[in-house]
PDB file of C-alpha atoms in Angstrom:
ATOM      1  CA  TYR A   1       0.000   0.000   0.000  1.00 35.00           C
ATOM      2  CA  GLN A   2       1.048   3.591  -0.615  1.00 42.00           C
ATOM      3  CA  ARG A   3       1.673   5.956   2.300  1.00 47.00           C
ATOM      4  CA  ARG A   4      -0.655   8.945   1.926  1.00 56.00           C
ATOM      5  CA  VAL A   5      -1.258  12.108   3.940  1.00 64.00           C
ATOM      6  CA  HIS A   6      -4.825  12.841   5.073  1.00 78.00           C
ATOM      7  CA  GLY A   7      -6.042  15.721   7.211  1.00 84.00           C
ATOM      8  CA  GLY A   8      -8.755  16.346   9.757  1.00 87.00           C
ATOM      9  CA  THR A   9      -9.627  17.296  13.306  1.00 88.00           C
ATOM     10  CA  ASN A  10      -9.480  14.911  16.241  1.00 90.00           C
ATOM     11  CA  HIS A  11     -12.828  15.451  17.983  1.00 88.00           C
ATOM     12  CA  SER A  12     -12.540  12.838  20.729  1.00 88.00           C
ATOM     13  CA  GLY A  13      -9.970  10.541  22.327  1.00 87.00           C
ATOM     14  CA  SER A  14      -6.292  10.313  21.464  1.00 89.00           C
ATOM     15  CA  PHE A  15      -4.016   8.113  19.382  1.00 92.00           C
ATOM     16  CA  LEU A  16      -0.295   7.520  18.852  1.00 92.00           C
ATOM     17  CA  VAL A  17       2.065   6.935  15.965  1.00 93.00           C
ATOM     18  CA  GLY A  18       1.885   3.177  15.283  1.00 93.00           C
ATOM     19  CA  ASP A  19      -1.748   2.813  16.391  1.00 94.00           C
ATOM     20  CA  LYS A  20      -4.209   0.833  14.315  1.00 95.00           C
ATOM     21  CA  LEU A  21      -7.377   2.786  13.527  1.00 94.00           C
ATOM     22  CA  LEU A  22     -10.582   1.877  11.724  1.00 93.00           C
ATOM     23  CA  MET A  23     -11.688   4.005   8.755  1.00 93.00           C
ATOM     24  CA  LEU A  24     -15.466   4.348   8.607  1.00 92.00           C
ATOM     25  CA  PRO A  25     -17.934   3.817   7.013  1.00 91.00           C
ATOM     26  CA  VAL A  26     -15.870   1.368   4.882  1.00 91.00           C
ATOM     27  CA  LYS A  27     -14.486  -0.472   7.954  1.00 91.00           C
ATOM     28  CA  LYS A  28     -10.862  -0.693   6.751  1.00 92.00           C
ATOM     29  CA  GLU A  29      -7.991  -0.854   9.221  1.00 93.00           C
ATOM     30  CA  LEU A  30      -4.975   1.395   8.769  1.00 92.00           C
ATOM     31  CA  ILE A  31      -1.796   2.164  10.689  1.00 92.00           C
ATOM     32  CA  VAL A  32      -0.753   5.696  11.664  1.00 93.00           C
ATOM     33  CA  GLU A  33       2.845   6.225  10.530  1.00 92.00           C
ATOM     34  CA  THR A  34       3.237   9.965  11.127  1.00 91.00           C
ATOM     35  CA  ILE A  35       1.175  12.674  12.843  1.00 92.00           C
ATOM     36  CA  LEU A  36       1.777  16.266  11.718  1.00 90.00           C
ATOM     37  CA  HIS A  37       0.439  19.170  13.791  1.00 90.00           C
ATOM     38  CA  GLU A  38       1.064  22.679  12.415  1.00 88.00           C
ATOM     39  CA  GLY A  39       3.891  21.247  10.305  1.00 85.00           C
ATOM     40  CA  ASP A  40       5.662  19.510  13.196  1.00 91.00           C
ATOM     41  CA  GLU A  41       5.789  15.754  13.764  1.00 93.00           C
ATOM     42  CA  ILE A  42       4.203  14.719  17.056  1.00 93.00           C
ATOM     43  CA  GLU A  43       3.881  11.320  18.729  1.00 94.00           C
ATOM     44  CA  LYS A  44       0.346  11.652  20.117  1.00 94.00           C
ATOM     45  CA  CYS A  45      -2.813  13.402  18.925  1.00 92.00           C
ATOM     46  CA  TYR A  46      -5.290  14.918  21.417  1.00 92.00           C
ATOM     47  CA  PRO A  47      -8.904  16.158  21.119  1.00 92.00           C
ATOM     48  CA  GLY A  48      -9.083  19.451  19.235  1.00 90.00           C
ATOM     49  CA  ASP A  49      -5.845  18.874  17.316  1.00 91.00           C
ATOM     50  CA  ASN A  50      -6.106  19.660  13.618  1.00 91.00           C
ATOM     51  CA  VAL A  51      -3.664  17.159  12.122  1.00 92.00           C
ATOM     52  CA  GLN A  52      -2.380  15.524   8.991  1.00 90.00           C
ATOM     53  CA  LEU A  53      -1.745  11.799   9.102  1.00 90.00           C
ATOM     54  CA  LYS A  54       0.549   9.687   7.023  1.00 89.00           C
ATOM     55  CA  VAL A  55      -0.995   6.216   7.039  1.00 89.00           C
ATOM     56  CA  LYS A  56      -0.510   2.811   5.505  1.00 89.00           C
ATOM     57  CA  GLY A  57      -3.082   0.119   4.852  1.00 87.00           C
ATOM     58  CA  VAL A  58      -5.438   2.008   2.532  1.00 85.00           C
ATOM     59  CA  GLU A  59      -5.180   3.261  -1.019  1.00 81.00           C
ATOM     60  CA  GLU A  60      -5.789   6.917  -1.841  1.00 78.00           C
ATOM     61  CA  GLU A  61      -8.959   6.054  -3.793  1.00 80.00           C
ATOM     62  CA  ASP A  62     -10.347   4.314  -0.660  1.00 82.00           C
ATOM     63  CA  VAL A  63     -10.426   7.611   1.287  1.00 84.00           C
ATOM     64  CA  HIS A  64     -13.223  10.133   0.734  1.00 85.00           C
ATOM     65  CA  MET A  65     -14.334  13.398   2.311  1.00 85.00           C
ATOM     66  CA  GLY A  66     -16.448  12.704   5.388  1.00 88.00           C
ATOM     67  CA  PHE A  67     -14.786   9.425   6.330  1.00 91.00           C
ATOM     68  CA  VAL A  68     -14.076   9.077  10.058  1.00 92.00           C
ATOM     69  CA  LEU A  69     -11.309   7.318  11.995  1.00 92.00           C
ATOM     70  CA  SER A  70     -12.216   5.366  15.100  1.00 92.00           C
ATOM     71  CA  GLN A  71     -10.587   2.972  17.519  1.00 92.00           C
ATOM     72  CA  PRO A  72     -11.133  -0.582  16.171  1.00 93.00           C
ATOM     73  CA  TRP A  73     -12.531  -1.837  19.501  1.00 92.00           C
ATOM     74  CA  ALA A  74     -15.118   0.986  19.708  1.00 90.00           C
ATOM     75  CA  PRO A  75     -16.339   1.721  16.179  1.00 90.00           C
ATOM     76  CA  ILE A  76     -18.676   4.662  15.658  1.00 91.00           C
ATOM     77  CA  PRO A  77     -22.034   3.656  14.133  1.00 90.00           C
ATOM     78  CA  THR A  78     -22.450   3.812  10.375  1.00 92.00           C
ATOM     79  CA  THR A  79     -25.920   3.943   8.897  1.00 94.00           C
ATOM     80  CA  SER A  80     -28.024   4.904   5.923  1.00 94.00           C
ATOM     81  CA  TYR A  81     -31.227   5.305   7.987  1.00 95.00           C
ATOM     82  CA  PHE A  82     -31.954   7.427  11.059  1.00 97.00           C
ATOM     83  CA  THR A  83     -34.582   9.464  12.887  1.00 97.00           C
ATOM     84  CA  ALA A  84     -34.012  13.199  13.211  1.00 98.00           C
ATOM     85  CA  GLN A  85     -35.650  16.298  14.615  1.00 97.00           C
ATOM     86  CA  LEU A  86     -35.649  18.816  11.797  1.00 97.00           C
ATOM     87  CA  LEU A  87     -36.472  22.513  11.601  1.00 96.00           C
ATOM     88  CA  LEU A  88     -37.577  23.306   8.075  1.00 96.00           C
ATOM     89  CA  LEU A  89     -36.490  26.714   6.875  1.00 93.00           C
ATOM     90  CA  GLU A  90     -37.841  28.535   3.860  1.00 81.00           C
ATOM     91  CA  CYS A  91     -38.935  25.964   1.273  1.00 79.00           C
ATOM     92  CA  LYS A  92     -40.711  26.793  -1.952  1.00 75.00           C
ATOM     93  CA  ASN A  93     -42.733  23.556  -1.871  1.00 82.00           C
ATOM     94  CA  ILE A  94     -44.414  21.343   0.656  1.00 90.00           C
ATOM     95  CA  ILE A  95     -42.421  18.250   1.636  1.00 93.00           C
ATOM     96  CA  SER A  96     -43.821  14.739   1.820  1.00 95.00           C
ATOM     97  CA  ALA A  97     -42.379  11.228   2.102  1.00 94.00           C
ATOM     98  CA  GLY A  98     -40.165  10.555  -0.904  1.00 94.00           C
ATOM     99  CA  TYR A  99     -38.791  14.114  -1.111  1.00 95.00           C
ATOM    100  CA  THR A 100     -35.067  14.086  -1.940  1.00 95.00           C
ATOM    101  CA  CYS A 101     -32.305  16.564  -1.084  1.00 95.00           C
ATOM    102  CA  VAL A 102     -28.650  16.615   0.001  1.00 96.00           C
ATOM    103  CA  LEU A 103     -27.487  15.979   3.576  1.00 97.00           C
ATOM    104  CA  HIS A 104     -24.373  17.761   4.907  1.00 97.00           C
ATOM    105  CA  ILE A 105     -23.118  16.208   8.157  1.00 95.00           C
ATOM    106  CA  HIS A 106     -19.614  16.877   9.567  1.00 91.00           C
ATOM    107  CA  ALA A 107     -17.510  16.700   6.352  1.00 90.00           C
ATOM    108  CA  ALA A 108     -19.785  14.166   4.596  1.00 93.00           C
ATOM    109  CA  VAL A 109     -22.203  15.077   1.810  1.00 95.00           C
ATOM    110  CA  GLU A 110     -24.800  12.498   0.788  1.00 96.00           C
ATOM    111  CA  GLU A 111     -28.076  12.321  -1.114  1.00 97.00           C
ATOM    112  CA  CYS A 112     -31.045  11.542   1.104  1.00 96.00           C
ATOM    113  CA  ALA A 113     -34.793  11.009   0.985  1.00 97.00           C
ATOM    114  CA  PHE A 114     -37.551  11.612   3.508  1.00 96.00           C
ATOM    115  CA  ALA A 115     -38.580   8.001   4.203  1.00 94.00           C
ATOM    116  CA  ARG A 116     -41.340   8.896   6.675  1.00 94.00           C
ATOM    117  CA  LEU A 117     -42.802  11.944   8.382  1.00 97.00           C
ATOM    118  CA  LEU A 118     -43.419  10.810  11.972  1.00 97.00           C
ATOM    119  CA  CYS A 119     -44.937  13.939  13.520  1.00 97.00           C
ATOM    120  CA  THR A 120     -44.842  17.706  13.704  1.00 97.00           C
ATOM    121  CA  LEU A 121     -43.582  19.242  16.938  1.00 96.00           C
ATOM    122  CA  ASP A 122     -44.194  22.444  18.879  1.00 94.00           C
ATOM    123  CA  LYS A 123     -40.991  24.505  18.473  1.00 89.00           C
ATOM    124  CA  ARG A 124     -40.937  25.690  22.073  1.00 90.00           C
ATOM    125  CA  THR A 125     -42.087  22.659  24.064  1.00 92.00           C
ATOM    126  CA  GLY A 126     -41.289  19.764  21.734  1.00 89.00           C
ATOM    127  CA  ALA A 127     -44.834  18.419  22.217  1.00 94.00           C
ATOM    128  CA  VAL A 128     -46.330  16.385  19.377  1.00 95.00           C
ATOM    129  CA  LEU A 129     -48.782  18.484  17.353  1.00 96.00           C
ATOM    130  CA  LYS A 130     -49.780  16.030  14.620  1.00 96.00           C
ATOM    131  CA  LYS A 131     -48.838  12.377  14.050  1.00 96.00           C
ATOM    132  CA  ASP A 132     -48.087  11.010  10.561  1.00 95.00           C
ATOM    133  CA  PRO A 133     -48.674  14.287   8.680  1.00 96.00           C
ATOM    134  CA  PRO A 134     -49.137  13.832   4.910  1.00 96.00           C
ATOM    135  CA  PHE A 135     -46.823  16.812   4.299  1.00 95.00           C
ATOM    136  CA  VAL A 136     -44.854  19.536   6.077  1.00 95.00           C
ATOM    137  CA  LYS A 137     -43.789  23.037   5.035  1.00 93.00           C
ATOM    138  CA  GLY A 138     -41.208  25.710   5.821  1.00 92.00           C
ATOM    139  CA  GLY A 139     -41.240  26.966   9.398  1.00 92.00           C
ATOM    140  CA  GLU A 140     -42.375  23.647  10.897  1.00 95.00           C
ATOM    141  CA  THR A 141     -40.408  21.374  13.206  1.00 96.00           C
ATOM    142  CA  VAL A 142     -40.797  17.714  12.317  1.00 97.00           C
ATOM    143  CA  LEU A 143     -39.607  14.314  13.494  1.00 97.00           C
ATOM    144  CA  VAL A 144     -38.601  12.469  10.334  1.00 97.00           C
ATOM    145  CA  ARG A 145     -36.877   9.279   9.173  1.00 96.00           C
ATOM    146  CA  LEU A 146     -34.196   9.952   6.574  1.00 97.00           C
ATOM    147  CA  GLU A 147     -32.794   7.356   4.188  1.00 95.00           C
ATOM    148  CA  LEU A 148     -29.382   7.943   2.584  1.00 95.00           C
ATOM    149  CA  ALA A 149     -27.990   6.704  -0.711  1.00 92.00           C
ATOM    150  CA  GLN A 150     -24.771   5.583   1.068  1.00 93.00           C
ATOM    151  CA  SER A 151     -23.878   4.901   4.692  1.00 93.00           C
ATOM    152  CA  VAL A 152     -22.286   7.669   6.754  1.00 94.00           C
ATOM    153  CA  THR A 153     -20.681   7.701  10.198  1.00 94.00           C
ATOM    154  CA  VAL A 154     -23.008   9.393  12.700  1.00 95.00           C
ATOM    155  CA  GLU A 155     -24.072   9.436  16.343  1.00 94.00           C
ATOM    156  CA  PRO A 156     -27.245  10.663  18.009  1.00 96.00           C
ATOM    157  CA  PHE A 157     -26.784  14.349  18.902  1.00 97.00           C
ATOM    158  CA  LYS A 158     -27.097  13.609  22.647  1.00 96.00           C
ATOM    159  CA  VAL A 159     -24.264  11.046  22.414  1.00 95.00           C
ATOM    160  CA  PHE A 160     -21.815  13.146  20.379  1.00 92.00           C
ATOM    161  CA  SER A 161     -23.011  16.476  18.995  1.00 93.00           C
ATOM    162  CA  LYS A 162     -20.323  16.905  16.313  1.00 92.00           C
ATOM    163  CA  LEU A 163     -21.491  13.728  14.531  1.00 94.00           C
ATOM    164  CA  GLY A 164     -25.175  14.298  15.241  1.00 96.00           C
ATOM    165  CA  ARG A 165     -26.100  17.651  13.686  1.00 97.00           C
ATOM    166  CA  PHE A 166     -26.709  18.264   9.992  1.00 98.00           C
ATOM    167  CA  VAL A 167     -28.006  20.593   7.294  1.00 97.00           C
ATOM    168  CA  LEU A 168     -30.287  19.725   4.367  1.00 97.00           C
ATOM    169  CA  ARG A 169     -29.839  21.547   1.063  1.00 95.00           C
ATOM    170  CA  ASP A 170     -31.770  21.551  -2.192  1.00 93.00           C
ATOM    171  CA  GLU A 171     -31.022  23.488  -5.372  1.00 90.00           C
ATOM    172  CA  GLY A 172     -28.198  25.356  -3.637  1.00 89.00           C
ATOM    173  CA  LYS A 173     -30.325  26.544  -0.686  1.00 93.00           C
ATOM    174  CA  THR A 174     -30.403  25.394   2.922  1.00 94.00           C
ATOM    175  CA  ILE A 175     -33.904  24.033   3.540  1.00 95.00           C
ATOM    176  CA  GLY A 176     -33.481  22.554   7.012  1.00 96.00           C
ATOM    177  CA  VAL A 177     -31.254  22.073  10.035  1.00 97.00           C
ATOM    178  CA  GLY A 178     -31.531  19.098  12.325  1.00 97.00           C
ATOM    179  CA  VAL A 179     -30.166  16.723  14.913  1.00 98.00           C
ATOM    180  CA  ILE A 180     -30.113  12.936  14.870  1.00 98.00           C
ATOM    181  CA  THR A 181     -32.215  11.356  17.613  1.00 97.00           C
ATOM    182  CA  LYS A 182     -31.889   7.647  16.734  1.00 96.00           C
ATOM    183  CA  VAL A 183     -29.511   5.625  14.538  1.00 95.00           C
ATOM    184  CA  PHE A 184     -30.714   2.364  12.970  1.00 92.00           C
ATOM    185  CA  SER A 185     -28.475  -0.570  12.046  1.00 83.00           C
ATOM    186  CA  GLU A 186     -28.914  -2.024   8.560  1.00 77.00           C
ATOM    187  CA  GLU A 187     -30.988  -4.889  10.075  1.00 80.00           C
ATOM    188  CA  GLN A 188     -33.222  -2.426  11.937  1.00 81.00           C
ATOM    189  CA  ARG A 189     -33.534  -0.373   8.748  1.00 77.00           C
ATOM    190  CA  ALA A 190     -34.825  -3.406   6.838  1.00 77.00           C
ATOM    191  CA  GLU A 191     -37.339  -4.130   9.607  1.00 81.00           C
ATOM    192  CA  GLN A 192     -38.555  -0.495   9.670  1.00 74.00           C
ATOM    193  CA  LEU A 193     -38.978  -0.356   5.893  1.00 70.00           C
ATOM    194  CA  ALA A 194     -40.816  -3.703   5.849  1.00 76.00           C
ATOM    195  CA  ALA A 195     -43.164  -2.498   8.608  1.00 76.00           C
ATOM    196  CA  ALA A 196     -43.837   0.759   6.737  1.00 70.00           C
ATOM    197  CA  ALA A 197     -44.587  -1.132   3.517  1.00 72.00           C
ATOM    198  CA  ALA A 198     -47.045  -3.391   5.375  1.00 75.00           C
ATOM    199  CA  LYS A 199     -49.137  -0.386   6.515  1.00 69.00           C
TER     200      LYS A 199
END
């Protein structure tokens, strides 16, 4: 394998030169050969450090924007299906199940679809206003299930905020901001979609 340099910010935990890390969502192991911080080689990386890593074990074409490194014994969840609380901003159309747009979460950008509108919420109290609405519009807060074209590495906002908040964009405009409330595994996703199809 080639030795390549990749950059990013360490948001949590620490690691050393020589450590094995797991690259997500593709679940490939790599070895950290060099850590560069502000141009200087360091032995250990701490939370908040903006670093460049020279690694071995992955090819350059295997690494994409939005990929995340994790300790192999504690991998961060990857998913293509999750529940989120979403504040819709100015939208020119109403939104119903099946609506597609682009999700921006940490450094990842992925196409997504509204799989199901669960309920509308009161902005101030969070109380449920209407269950299973047929559509929602700009200015409303909604609990929604989003389905992505590809898996991304995420956490519920309450577990780790940096991997749990996102923006939705369509036609170059921000249409919503949200936080992830529940992450589904691929098995749970299949069960949820089967249950929705049976209704």
